[in-house]
mmCIF file of N, CA and C in Angstrom:
data_model
loop_
_atom_site.group_PDB
_atom_site.id
_atom_site.type_symbol
_atom_site.label_atom_id
_atom_site.label_comp_id
_atom_site.label_asym_id
_atom_site.label_seq_id
_atom_site.Cartn_x
_atom_site.Cartn_y
_atom_site.Cartn_z
ATOM 1 N N MET A 1 60.072 14.115 -19.546
ATOM 2 C CA MET A 1 60.419 14.888 -20.381
ATOM 3 C C MET A 1 59.867 14.972 -21.212
ATOM 4 N N SER A 2 59.392 16.067 -22.173
ATOM 5 C CA SER A 2 58.836 15.891 -23.775
ATOM 6 C C SER A 2 59.879 14.950 -24.892
ATOM 7 N N SER A 3 58.952 14.393 -25.689
ATOM 8 C CA SER A 3 59.491 13.734 -26.710
ATOM 9 C C SER A 3 60.751 14.454 -27.369
ATOM 10 N N LYS A 4 60.739 16.152 -27.477
ATOM 11 C CA LYS A 4 61.683 16.360 -28.122
ATOM 12 C C LYS A 4 63.236 16.085 -27.747
ATOM 13 N N ALA A 5 62.981 15.697 -26.057
ATOM 14 C CA ALA A 5 64.434 15.607 -25.652
ATOM 15 C C ALA A 5 64.953 14.096 -26.027
ATOM 16 N N GLY A 6 63.834 13.024 -26.219
ATOM 17 C CA GLY A 6 64.423 11.925 -26.733
ATOM 18 C C GLY A 6 64.853 11.875 -28.124
ATOM 19 N N TYR A 7 64.402 12.513 -28.967
ATOM 20 C CA TYR A 7 64.447 12.859 -30.300
ATOM 21 C C TYR A 7 66.042 14.065 -30.579
ATOM 22 N N THR A 8 66.437 15.010 -29.779
ATOM 23 C CA THR A 8 66.954 15.759 -29.721
ATOM 24 C C THR A 8 68.422 14.430 -29.279
ATOM 25 N N ALA A 9 68.615 14.226 -28.415
ATOM 26 C CA ALA A 9 69.750 13.159 -27.887
ATOM 27 C C ALA A 9 70.295 12.577 -28.894
ATOM 28 N N LEU A 10 69.575 12.350 -30.048
ATOM 29 C CA LEU A 10 70.599 11.637 -31.291
ATOM 30 C C LEU A 10 71.088 12.360 -31.869
ATOM 31 N N GLN A 11 70.643 13.503 -32.110
ATOM 32 C CA GLN A 11 71.681 14.509 -32.848
ATOM 33 C C GLN A 11 72.822 14.869 -32.630
ATOM 34 N N PRO A 12 73.228 15.076 -33.315
ATOM 35 C CA PRO A 12 74.970 15.394 -33.505
ATOM 36 C C PRO A 12 74.912 16.575 -32.181
ATOM 37 N N SER A 13 76.256 16.701 -31.667
ATOM 38 C CA SER A 13 75.938 17.694 -30.385
ATOM 39 C C SER A 13 76.804 19.079 -31.810
ATOM 40 N N GLY A 14 76.438 20.274 -31.342
ATOM 41 C CA GLY A 14 77.047 21.813 -31.825
ATOM 42 C C GLY A 14 76.228 22.774 -31.396
ATOM 43 N N GLY A 15 76.127 24.091 -32.072
ATOM 44 C CA GLY A 15 75.489 25.062 -31.680
ATOM 45 C C GLY A 15 74.105 25.018 -31.518
ATOM 46 N N ASN A 16 73.410 23.858 -32.033
ATOM 47 C CA ASN A 16 72.227 23.400 -31.628
ATOM 48 C C ASN A 16 71.365 23.065 -30.457
ATOM 49 N N LYS A 17 72.252 22.498 -30.040
ATOM 50 C CA LYS A 17 72.392 22.287 -28.492
ATOM 51 C C LYS A 17 71.687 23.222 -27.317
ATOM 52 N N VAL A 18 72.646 24.433 -27.640
ATOM 53 C CA VAL A 18 71.976 25.550 -26.398
ATOM 54 C C VAL A 18 70.459 25.470 -27.056
ATOM 55 N N ASP A 19 70.284 25.673 -28.399
ATOM 56 C CA ASP A 19 69.057 26.063 -28.590
ATOM 57 C C ASP A 19 67.640 25.031 -27.996
ATOM 58 N N GLN A 20 68.312 23.688 -28.393
ATOM 59 C CA GLN A 20 67.266 22.582 -27.574
ATOM 60 C C GLN A 20 67.183 22.536 -26.288
ATOM 61 N N ILE A 21 68.520 23.242 -25.494
ATOM 62 C CA ILE A 21 68.145 23.166 -23.828
ATOM 63 C C ILE A 21 66.913 24.342 -23.583
ATOM 64 N N ASN A 22 67.566 25.162 -24.322
ATOM 65 C CA ASN A 22 66.564 26.449 -24.052
ATOM 66 C C ASN A 22 65.059 25.923 -24.608
ATOM 67 N N SER A 23 64.621 25.292 -25.390
ATOM 68 C CA SER A 23 63.552 25.015 -25.827
ATOM 69 C C SER A 23 63.017 24.015 -25.006
ATOM 70 N N GLU A 24 63.909 23.053 -24.507
ATOM 71 C CA GLU A 24 63.419 21.879 -23.165
ATOM 72 C C GLU A 24 63.110 22.843 -22.157
ATOM 73 N N LEU A 25 63.674 23.930 -22.097
ATOM 74 C CA LEU A 25 63.610 24.734 -20.743
ATOM 75 C C LEU A 25 61.957 25.406 -20.691
ATOM 76 N N GLU A 26 62.113 25.870 -21.689
ATOM 77 C CA GLU A 26 60.698 26.775 -22.169
ATOM 78 C C GLU A 26 59.441 25.826 -22.143
ATOM 79 N N ASP A 27 59.709 24.712 -22.475
ATOM 80 C CA ASP A 27 58.550 23.652 -22.595
ATOM 81 C C ASP A 27 58.549 22.779 -20.693
ATOM 82 N N ILE A 28 59.316 22.908 -20.305
ATOM 83 C CA ILE A 28 59.624 22.523 -18.429
ATOM 84 C C ILE A 28 58.960 24.012 -18.323
ATOM 85 N N LYS A 29 59.218 25.058 -18.085
ATOM 86 C CA LYS A 29 58.799 26.187 -18.058
ATOM 87 C C LYS A 29 56.981 26.336 -17.906
ATOM 88 N N ASP A 30 56.715 26.407 -19.203
ATOM 89 C CA ASP A 30 55.337 25.788 -19.276
ATOM 90 C C ASP A 30 54.758 24.608 -18.793
ATOM 91 N N LEU A 31 54.948 23.700 -18.634
ATOM 92 C CA LEU A 31 54.634 22.761 -17.798
ATOM 93 C C LEU A 31 54.319 22.940 -16.183
ATOM 94 N N VAL A 32 55.186 23.758 -16.186
ATOM 95 C CA VAL A 32 55.445 24.183 -14.643
ATOM 96 C C VAL A 32 54.324 24.986 -14.526
ATOM 97 N N GLY A 33 54.315 26.063 -15.227
ATOM 98 C CA GLY A 33 53.259 26.978 -15.038
ATOM 99 C C GLY A 33 51.572 26.347 -15.357
ATOM 100 N N THR A 34 51.741 25.457 -15.796
ATOM 101 C CA THR A 34 50.140 24.932 -15.878
ATOM 102 C C THR A 34 50.102 24.254 -14.833
ATOM 103 N N ASN A 35 50.806 23.266 -14.419
ATOM 104 C CA ASN A 35 51.042 22.644 -12.941
ATOM 105 C C ASN A 35 50.317 23.473 -11.925
ATOM 106 N N ILE A 36 50.799 24.660 -11.690
ATOM 107 C CA ILE A 36 50.815 25.802 -10.684
ATOM 108 C C ILE A 36 49.484 26.693 -10.991
ATOM 109 N N ASP A 37 48.980 26.642 -12.315
ATOM 110 C CA ASP A 37 47.935 27.437 -12.801
ATOM 111 C C ASP A 37 46.536 25.958 -12.084
ATOM 112 N N LEU A 38 47.129 24.668 -12.451
ATOM 113 C CA LEU A 38 45.882 23.546 -12.075
ATOM 114 C C LEU A 38 45.798 23.730 -10.476
ATOM 115 N N LEU A 39 46.919 23.639 -9.930
ATOM 116 C CA LEU A 39 47.031 23.547 -8.465
ATOM 117 C C LEU A 39 46.021 24.616 -7.856
ATOM 118 N N THR A 40 46.309 25.578 -7.929
ATOM 119 C CA THR A 40 45.742 26.833 -7.995
ATOM 120 C C THR A 40 44.264 26.858 -7.691
ATOM 121 N N GLN A 41 44.047 26.631 -9.334
ATOM 122 C CA GLN A 41 42.752 26.454 -9.105
ATOM 123 C C GLN A 41 41.726 25.256 -8.214
ATOM 124 N N ARG A 42 42.545 23.792 -8.300
ATOM 125 C CA ARG A 42 41.938 23.107 -7.027
ATOM 126 C C ARG A 42 41.994 23.452 -5.402
ATOM 127 N N GLY A 43 42.761 24.454 -5.248
ATOM 128 C CA GLY A 43 42.897 24.852 -3.972
ATOM 129 C C GLY A 43 41.129 25.693 -4.147
ATOM 130 N N ASP A 44 41.275 26.372 -5.346
ATOM 131 C CA ASP A 44 40.358 27.621 -5.007
ATOM 132 C C ASP A 44 38.789 26.438 -5.116
ATOM 133 N N LYS A 45 38.606 25.321 -5.615
ATOM 134 C CA LYS A 45 37.865 24.610 -5.562
ATOM 135 C C LYS A 45 37.340 23.754 -4.613
ATOM 136 N N LEU A 46 38.790 23.377 -3.732
ATOM 137 C CA LEU A 46 38.519 22.716 -2.582
ATOM 138 C C LEU A 46 38.129 24.277 -1.330
ATOM 139 N N ASN A 47 38.159 25.085 -1.652
ATOM 140 C CA ASN A 47 37.746 26.513 -0.746
ATOM 141 C C ASN A 47 36.611 26.739 -0.696
ATOM 142 N N ASP A 48 36.100 26.360 -1.702
ATOM 143 C CA ASP A 48 34.585 26.677 -2.336
ATOM 144 C C ASP A 48 33.840 25.505 -1.816
ATOM 145 N N VAL A 49 34.412 24.397 -1.826
ATOM 146 C CA VAL A 49 33.690 23.078 -1.214
ATOM 147 C C VAL A 49 33.858 23.313 0.316
ATOM 148 N N SER A 50 34.924 23.786 0.795
ATOM 149 C CA SER A 50 34.612 24.008 2.290
ATOM 150 C C SER A 50 33.771 24.954 2.905
ATOM 151 N N THR A 51 33.721 26.071 1.746
ATOM 152 C CA THR A 51 32.663 27.201 2.478
ATOM 153 C C THR A 51 31.223 26.556 2.050
ATOM 154 N N LYS A 52 31.114 26.034 0.961
ATOM 155 C CA LYS A 52 29.982 25.115 0.965
ATOM 156 C C LYS A 52 29.453 24.001 2.176
ATOM 157 N N THR A 53 30.519 23.550 2.510
ATOM 158 C CA THR A 53 30.299 22.638 3.538
ATOM 159 C C THR A 53 29.885 23.119 5.095
ATOM 160 N N GLU A 54 30.334 24.439 5.231
ATOM 161 C CA GLU A 54 30.351 25.401 6.570
ATOM 162 C C GLU A 54 28.758 25.879 6.522
ATOM 163 N N ILE A 55 28.463 25.930 5.110
ATOM 164 C CA ILE A 55 26.887 26.647 5.038
ATOM 165 C C ILE A 55 26.036 25.322 5.045
ATOM 166 N N LEU A 56 26.254 24.564 4.667
ATOM 167 C CA LEU A 56 25.330 23.384 4.759
ATOM 168 C C LEU A 56 25.320 22.778 6.394
ATOM 169 N N GLY A 57 26.545 22.929 7.060
ATOM 170 C CA GLY A 57 26.447 22.562 8.154
ATOM 171 C C GLY A 57 25.565 23.421 8.996
ATOM 172 N N ALA A 58 25.785 24.951 8.539
ATOM 173 C CA ALA A 58 24.620 25.917 9.506
ATOM 174 C C ALA A 58 23.298 25.555 9.079
ATOM 175 N N ASN A 59 22.731 25.558 7.549
ATOM 176 C CA ASN A 59 21.777 24.892 7.199
ATOM 177 C C ASN A 59 20.927 23.936 8.118
ATOM 178 N N ALA A 60 21.899 23.066 8.043
ATOM 179 C CA ALA A 60 21.562 21.530 8.649
ATOM 180 C C ALA A 60 21.067 21.590 10.346
ATOM 181 N N LYS A 61 21.769 22.420 11.023
ATOM 182 C CA LYS A 61 21.379 23.290 12.477
ATOM 183 C C LYS A 61 20.241 23.473 12.480
ATOM 184 N N ILE A 62 20.316 24.818 11.265
ATOM 185 C CA ILE A 62 18.699 25.567 11.716
ATOM 186 C C ILE A 62 17.898 24.771 11.401
ATOM 187 N N PHE A 63 17.949 23.752 10.350
ATOM 188 C CA PHE A 63 16.736 22.729 9.855
ATOM 189 C C PHE A 63 16.660 21.789 11.099
ATOM 190 N N LYS A 64 17.332 21.446 11.929
ATOM 191 C CA LYS A 64 16.818 20.493 12.986
ATOM 192 C C LYS A 64 16.201 21.243 14.352
ATOM 193 N N LYS A 65 16.928 22.408 14.466
ATOM 194 C CA LYS A 65 15.494 22.833 15.228
ATOM 195 C C LYS A 65 14.349 23.622 14.570
ATOM 196 N N SER A 66 14.429 23.573 13.284
ATOM 197 C CA SER A 66 12.840 23.813 12.779
ATOM 198 C C SER A 66 11.826 22.486 13.008
ATOM 199 N N ALA A 67 12.854 21.762 12.598
ATOM 200 C CA ALA A 67 12.205 20.179 12.987
ATOM 201 C C ALA A 67 11.394 19.968 14.011
ATOM 202 N N GLY A 68 12.539 20.226 15.247
ATOM 203 C CA GLY A 68 11.850 19.987 16.503
ATOM 204 C C GLY A 68 11.155 20.633 17.034
ATOM 205 N N ASP A 69 11.033 22.402 16.592
ATOM 206 C CA ASP A 69 10.040 23.288 16.860
ATOM 207 C C ASP A 69 8.399 22.512 15.909
ATOM 208 N N VAL A 70 8.656 22.188 14.653
ATOM 209 C CA VAL A 70 7.296 21.688 14.328
ATOM 210 C C VAL A 70 7.143 20.164 15.091
ATOM 211 N N LYS A 71 7.845 19.415 15.253
ATOM 212 C CA LYS A 71 7.474 18.407 15.926
ATOM 213 C C LYS A 71 6.215 18.529 17.410
ATOM 214 N N ASN A 72 7.158 19.636 18.185
ATOM 215 C CA ASN A 72 6.666 19.923 19.121
ATOM 216 C C ASN A 72 5.272 20.697 19.460
ATOM 217 N N LYS A 73 5.027 21.358 18.162
ATOM 218 C CA LYS A 73 3.711 22.141 18.062
ATOM 219 C C LYS A 73 2.742 20.987 17.704
ATOM 220 N N MET A 74 3.154 20.000 16.489
ATOM 221 C CA MET A 74 2.127 18.982 16.231
ATOM 222 C C MET A 74 2.006 18.033 17.382
ATOM 223 N N TRP A 75 2.859 17.666 18.656
ATOM 224 C CA TRP A 75 2.282 17.084 19.576
ATOM 225 C C TRP A 75 1.573 17.829 20.193
ATOM 226 N N TRP A 76 1.467 18.905 20.890
ATOM 227 C CA TRP A 76 0.616 20.002 21.302
ATOM 228 C C TRP A 76 -0.655 20.186 20.723
ATOM 229 N N GLN A 77 -0.578 20.212 19.529
ATOM 230 C CA GLN A 77 -1.592 20.136 18.605
ATOM 231 C C GLN A 77 -2.781 18.918 18.603
ATOM 232 N N GLU A 78 -1.689 17.424 18.758
ATOM 233 C CA GLU A 78 -2.653 16.174 19.091
ATOM 234 C C GLU A 78 -2.997 16.210 20.206
ATOM 235 N N ILE A 79 -2.353 16.987 21.375
ATOM 236 C CA ILE A 79 -2.711 16.854 22.790
ATOM 237 C C ILE A 79 -4.256 17.691 22.809
ATOM 238 N N LYS A 80 -3.835 18.725 22.338
ATOM 239 C CA LYS A 80 -5.240 19.591 22.312
ATOM 240 C C LYS A 80 -6.556 18.983 21.711
ATOM 241 N N MET A 81 -6.135 17.851 20.674
ATOM 242 C CA MET A 81 -7.318 17.312 20.024
ATOM 243 C C MET A 81 -7.810 16.195 20.770
ATOM 244 N N LYS A 82 -6.765 15.489 21.315
ATOM 245 C CA LYS A 82 -7.202 14.458 22.127
ATOM 246 C C LYS A 82 -8.285 14.981 23.260
ATOM 247 N N PHE A 83 -8.133 16.264 23.726
ATOM 248 C CA PHE A 83 -8.903 17.050 24.773
ATOM 249 C C PHE A 83 -10.072 16.984 24.537
ATOM 250 N N ILE A 84 -10.016 17.663 23.363
ATOM 251 C CA ILE A 84 -11.328 18.134 22.388
ATOM 252 C C ILE A 84 -12.341 17.106 22.546
ATOM 253 N N LEU A 85 -11.637 15.780 21.842
ATOM 254 C CA LEU A 85 -12.386 14.906 21.773
ATOM 255 C C LEU A 85 -12.872 13.775 22.949
ATOM 256 N N ALA A 86 -12.115 13.990 23.968
ATOM 257 C CA ALA A 86 -12.947 13.519 25.419
ATOM 258 C C ALA A 86 -13.464 14.151 25.687
ATOM 259 N N GLY A 87 -13.536 15.790 25.741
ATOM 260 C CA GLY A 87 -14.299 16.477 26.180
ATOM 261 C C GLY A 87 -15.783 16.531 25.225
ATOM 262 N N VAL A 88 -16.106 16.334 23.787
ATOM 263 C CA VAL A 88 -17.059 16.300 23.135
ATOM 264 C C VAL A 88 -17.668 14.540 23.394
ATOM 265 N N SER A 89 -16.775 14.054 23.628
ATOM 266 C CA SER A 89 -17.042 12.482 23.848
ATOM 267 C C SER A 89 -18.171 12.267 25.095
ATOM 268 N N THR A 90 -17.238 12.962 26.672
ATOM 269 C CA THR A 90 -17.898 13.178 27.213
ATOM 270 C C THR A 90 -19.629 13.517 27.456
ATOM 271 N N LEU A 91 -19.554 14.952 26.698
ATOM 272 C CA LEU A 91 -20.490 15.536 26.602
ATOM 273 C C LEU A 91 -21.768 14.776 25.878
ATOM 274 N N ILE A 92 -21.533 13.901 24.778
ATOM 275 C CA ILE A 92 -22.396 13.109 24.146
ATOM 276 C C ILE A 92 -22.773 12.058 25.321
ATOM 277 N N ILE A 93 -22.252 11.459 26.041
ATOM 278 C CA ILE A 93 -22.460 10.096 26.522
ATOM 279 C C ILE A 93 -23.301 11.013 28.183
ATOM 280 N N LEU A 94 -22.842 12.520 28.365
ATOM 281 C CA LEU A 94 -23.540 12.747 29.391
ATOM 282 C C LEU A 94 -25.399 13.211 28.862
ATOM 283 N N ILE A 95 -25.180 13.878 27.920
ATOM 284 C CA ILE A 95 -26.496 13.825 27.168
ATOM 285 C C ILE A 95 -27.595 12.517 26.696
ATOM 286 N N VAL A 96 -26.704 11.700 26.643
ATOM 287 C CA VAL A 96 -27.277 10.348 26.233
ATOM 288 C C VAL A 96 -28.030 9.814 27.640
ATOM 289 N N ILE A 97 -26.833 9.997 28.778
ATOM 290 C CA ILE A 97 -27.713 9.584 29.857
ATOM 291 C C ILE A 97 -28.451 10.231 30.374
ATOM 292 N N LEU A 98 -28.674 11.727 30.284
ATOM 293 C CA LEU A 98 -29.556 12.570 30.859
ATOM 294 C C LEU A 98 -30.863 12.358 29.983
ATOM 295 N N ILE A 99 -30.913 12.288 28.841
ATOM 296 C CA ILE A 99 -31.970 11.819 28.160
ATOM 297 C C ILE A 99 -32.820 10.545 28.546
ATOM 298 N N ILE A 100 -31.939 9.373 28.709
ATOM 299 C CA ILE A 100 -32.464 8.166 29.159
ATOM 300 C C ILE A 100 -33.211 8.152 30.517
ATOM 301 N N LEU A 101 -32.752 8.876 31.654
ATOM 302 C CA LEU A 101 -33.027 9.262 32.717
ATOM 303 C C LEU A 101 -34.224 10.123 32.718
ATOM 304 N N GLY A 102 -34.369 10.830 31.627
ATOM 305 C CA GLY A 102 -35.752 11.597 31.708
ATOM 306 C C GLY A 102 -36.736 10.909 30.946
ATOM 307 N N GLN A 103 -36.609 10.113 30.064
ATOM 308 C CA GLN A 103 -37.530 9.269 29.529
ATOM 309 C C GLN A 103 -37.595 8.249 30.865
ATOM 310 N N LEU A 104 -37.046 7.711 31.453
ATOM 311 C CA LEU A 104 -37.618 6.958 32.507
ATOM 312 C C LEU A 104 -38.062 7.630 33.862
ATOM 313 N N GLY A 105 -38.270 9.181 33.839
ATOM 314 C CA GLY A 105 -39.166 9.905 34.732
ATOM 315 C C GLY A 105 -38.056 10.213 35.924
ATOM 316 N N VAL A 106 -36.951 9.974 36.006
ATOM 317 C CA VAL A 106 -36.473 10.217 37.220
ATOM 318 C C VAL A 106 -36.203 12.180 37.270
ATOM 319 N N PHE A 107 -36.359 12.445 36.808
ATOM 320 C CA PHE A 107 -36.803 14.278 36.688
ATOM 321 C C PHE A 107 -37.547 14.409 36.619
ATOM 322 N N HIS A 108 -37.926 15.377 37.735
ATOM 323 C CA HIS A 108 -39.123 16.372 37.597
ATOM 324 C C HIS A 108 -38.941 17.591 37.565
ATOM 325 N N ILE A 109 -38.707 18.759 36.527
ATOM 326 C CA ILE A 109 -38.040 20.047 36.787
ATOM 327 C C ILE A 109 -39.492 20.739 35.976
ATOM 328 N N ASN A 110 -39.541 21.697 36.995
ATOM 329 C CA ASN A 110 -40.269 22.856 37.038
ATOM 330 C C ASN A 110 -39.862 24.338 36.412
ATOM 331 N N TRP A 111 -40.104 23.958 35.011
ATOM 332 C CA TRP A 111 -39.978 25.214 34.080
ATOM 333 C C TRP A 111 -40.599 26.113 34.181
ATOM 334 N N ASN A 112 -41.150 26.596 35.410
ATOM 335 C CA ASN A 112 -41.530 27.832 35.745
ATOM 336 C C ASN A 112 -41.059 28.753 36.169
ATOM 337 N N VAL A 113 -40.835 29.886 35.360
ATOM 338 C CA VAL A 113 -40.076 31.238 34.994
ATOM 339 C C VAL A 113 -40.249 32.428 36.311
ATOM 340 N N GLY A 114 -41.948 32.252 36.171
ATOM 341 C CA GLY A 114 -42.160 33.369 37.033
ATOM 342 C C GLY A 114 -41.826 33.470 38.384
ATOM 343 N N GLY A 115 -41.024 32.472 39.112
ATOM 344 C CA GLY A 115 -40.586 32.556 40.406
ATOM 345 C C GLY A 115 -41.650 32.109 41.191
ATOM 346 N N SER A 116 -42.738 31.245 40.832
ATOM 347 C CA SER A 116 -43.606 30.361 41.950
ATOM 348 C C SER A 116 -42.705 29.211 42.536
ATOM 349 N N THR A 117 -43.288 29.231 43.751
ATOM 350 C CA THR A 117 -42.507 28.348 44.550
ATOM 351 C C THR A 117 -43.395 26.816 44.482
ATOM 352 N N THR A 118 -44.232 26.608 43.381
ATOM 353 C CA THR A 118 -44.960 25.445 43.652
ATOM 354 C C THR A 118 -44.359 24.229 43.387
ATOM 355 N N ALA A 119 -44.476 23.092 43.833
ATOM 356 C CA ALA A 119 -43.664 22.072 43.900
ATOM 357 C C ALA A 119 -43.877 21.696 42.298
ATOM 358 N N ALA A 120 -43.389 20.606 41.657
ATOM 359 C CA ALA A 120 -43.830 19.626 40.449
ATOM 360 C C ALA A 120 -44.842 18.837 40.936
ATOM 361 N N PRO A 121 -45.409 18.325 39.910
ATOM 362 C CA PRO A 121 -46.515 17.389 40.195
ATOM 363 C C PRO A 121 -45.773 16.215 40.417
ATOM 364 N N ALA A 122 -46.231 15.362 40.866
ATOM 365 C CA ALA A 122 -45.745 13.804 41.434
ATOM 366 C C ALA A 122 -46.209 13.252 39.921
ATOM 367 N N PRO A 123 -45.931 12.025 39.732
ATOM 368 C CA PRO A 123 -45.826 10.867 38.702
ATOM 369 C C PRO A 123 -47.478 10.753 38.611
ATOM 370 N N SER A 124 -48.309 10.553 37.470
ATOM 371 C CA SER A 124 -49.842 10.279 37.853
ATOM 372 C C SER A 124 -49.606 8.700 37.721
ATOM 373 N N SER A 125 -49.190 7.758 37.022
ATOM 374 C CA SER A 125 -49.263 6.955 36.949
ATOM 375 C C SER A 125 -48.401 6.272 37.484
ATOM 376 N N THR A 126 -48.795 4.721 38.016
ATOM 377 C CA THR A 126 -48.055 3.755 38.901
ATOM 378 C C THR A 126 -46.853 3.002 37.983
ATOM 379 N N ALA A 127 -46.811 3.279 36.579
ATOM 380 C CA ALA A 127 -45.472 2.808 36.078
ATOM 381 C C ALA A 127 -44.629 4.090 36.230
ATOM 382 N N GLY A 128 -44.957 5.363 36.317
ATOM 383 C CA GLY A 128 -43.804 5.985 36.425
ATOM 384 C C GLY A 128 -43.281 5.504 37.658
ATOM 385 N N ALA A 129 -44.042 5.712 38.729
ATOM 386 C CA ALA A 129 -43.541 5.399 39.921
ATOM 387 C C ALA A 129 -43.146 4.526 40.428
ATOM 388 N N SER A 130 -43.411 3.661 39.674
ATOM 389 C CA SER A 130 -42.475 2.123 40.061
ATOM 390 C C SER A 130 -41.239 2.189 39.335
ATOM 391 N N LYS A 131 -41.139 3.002 37.854
ATOM 392 C CA LYS A 131 -39.581 3.234 37.508
ATOM 393 C C LYS A 131 -38.754 4.262 38.407
ATOM 394 N N LEU A 132 -39.300 4.898 38.842
ATOM 395 C CA LEU A 132 -38.787 5.740 39.888
ATOM 396 C C LEU A 132 -38.383 5.268 41.051
ATOM 397 N N ALA A 133 -39.250 4.095 41.326
ATOM 398 C CA ALA A 133 -38.767 3.561 42.621
ATOM 399 C C ALA A 133 -37.659 2.594 42.570
ATOM 400 N N SER A 134 -37.563 2.397 41.382
ATOM 401 C CA SER A 134 -36.154 1.532 41.193
ATOM 402 C C SER A 134 -34.828 2.264 41.398
ATOM 403 N N PHE A 135 -35.499 3.635 40.833
ATOM 404 C CA PHE A 135 -33.950 4.523 41.373
ATOM 405 C C PHE A 135 -33.667 5.355 42.082
ATOM 406 N N VAL A 136 -35.062 5.776 42.958
ATOM 407 C CA VAL A 136 -34.689 6.449 44.526
ATOM 408 C C VAL A 136 -34.989 5.347 45.424
ATOM 409 N N PRO A 137 -34.472 5.552 46.600
ATOM 410 C CA PRO A 137 -34.515 4.112 47.456
ATOM 411 C C PRO A 137 -35.426 5.227 48.208
ATOM 412 N N ASN A 138 -35.871 4.245 49.422
ATOM 413 C CA ASN A 138 -37.411 4.727 49.959
ATOM 414 C C ASN A 138 -38.264 5.067 49.875
ATOM 415 N N ALA A 139 -38.658 5.065 47.887
ATOM 416 C CA ALA A 139 -39.918 5.545 47.579
ATOM 417 C C ALA A 139 -40.922 4.482 47.882
ATOM 418 N N ASN A 140 -42.150 4.706 48.046
ATOM 419 C CA ASN A 140 -43.552 3.949 47.865
ATOM 420 C C ASN A 140 -43.700 3.422 46.430
ATOM 421 N N ALA A 141 -44.564 2.802 46.336
ATOM 422 C CA ALA A 141 -45.776 2.611 45.192
ATOM 423 C C ALA A 141 -46.432 3.837 44.740
ATOM 424 N N ASN A 142 -46.770 4.634 45.201
ATOM 425 C CA ASN A 142 -47.437 6.070 45.159
ATOM 426 C C ASN A 142 -46.534 7.068 44.920
ATOM 427 N N GLY A 143 -44.922 6.847 44.674
ATOM 428 C CA GLY A 143 -44.422 8.126 44.149
ATOM 429 C C GLY A 143 -43.741 8.901 45.434
ATOM 430 N N GLN A 144 -44.245 8.597 46.725
ATOM 431 C CA GLN A 144 -43.641 9.565 47.776
ATOM 432 C C GLN A 144 -42.460 9.151 48.477
ATOM 433 N N ALA A 145 -41.522 9.787 48.755
ATOM 434 C CA ALA A 145 -40.257 9.390 49.458
ATOM 435 C C ALA A 145 -40.804 9.330 51.152
#
């Protein structure tokens, strides 16, 4: 109760007592009204928090799905890059091997586009023939098979 109640209890009884009780009732009524307002505000705040929690949960689900989609997309991109890197590396290694074999005289390519059926000339030096002999089975020193 309020401090008036303690003060009024010491005063002598009389016609003033009804006014004091009415005053105390008004104070209590104001206090109850204030408490009800505070409880209503608290309930509104709890509803707001509950709504925000539901929205946050929905956003979390959306984020989780988006994160999974991005993860899968990045994984596929990584796989594609690995295949491209493997293909380019294989191509470079193949080109280097072909260049080395061409320098050793293993390939005799006829670049005649005119449709002539003449055979490519045989290597003229014995050094080229010996290089060829090391790669072609059953080849003699003249470079003929």
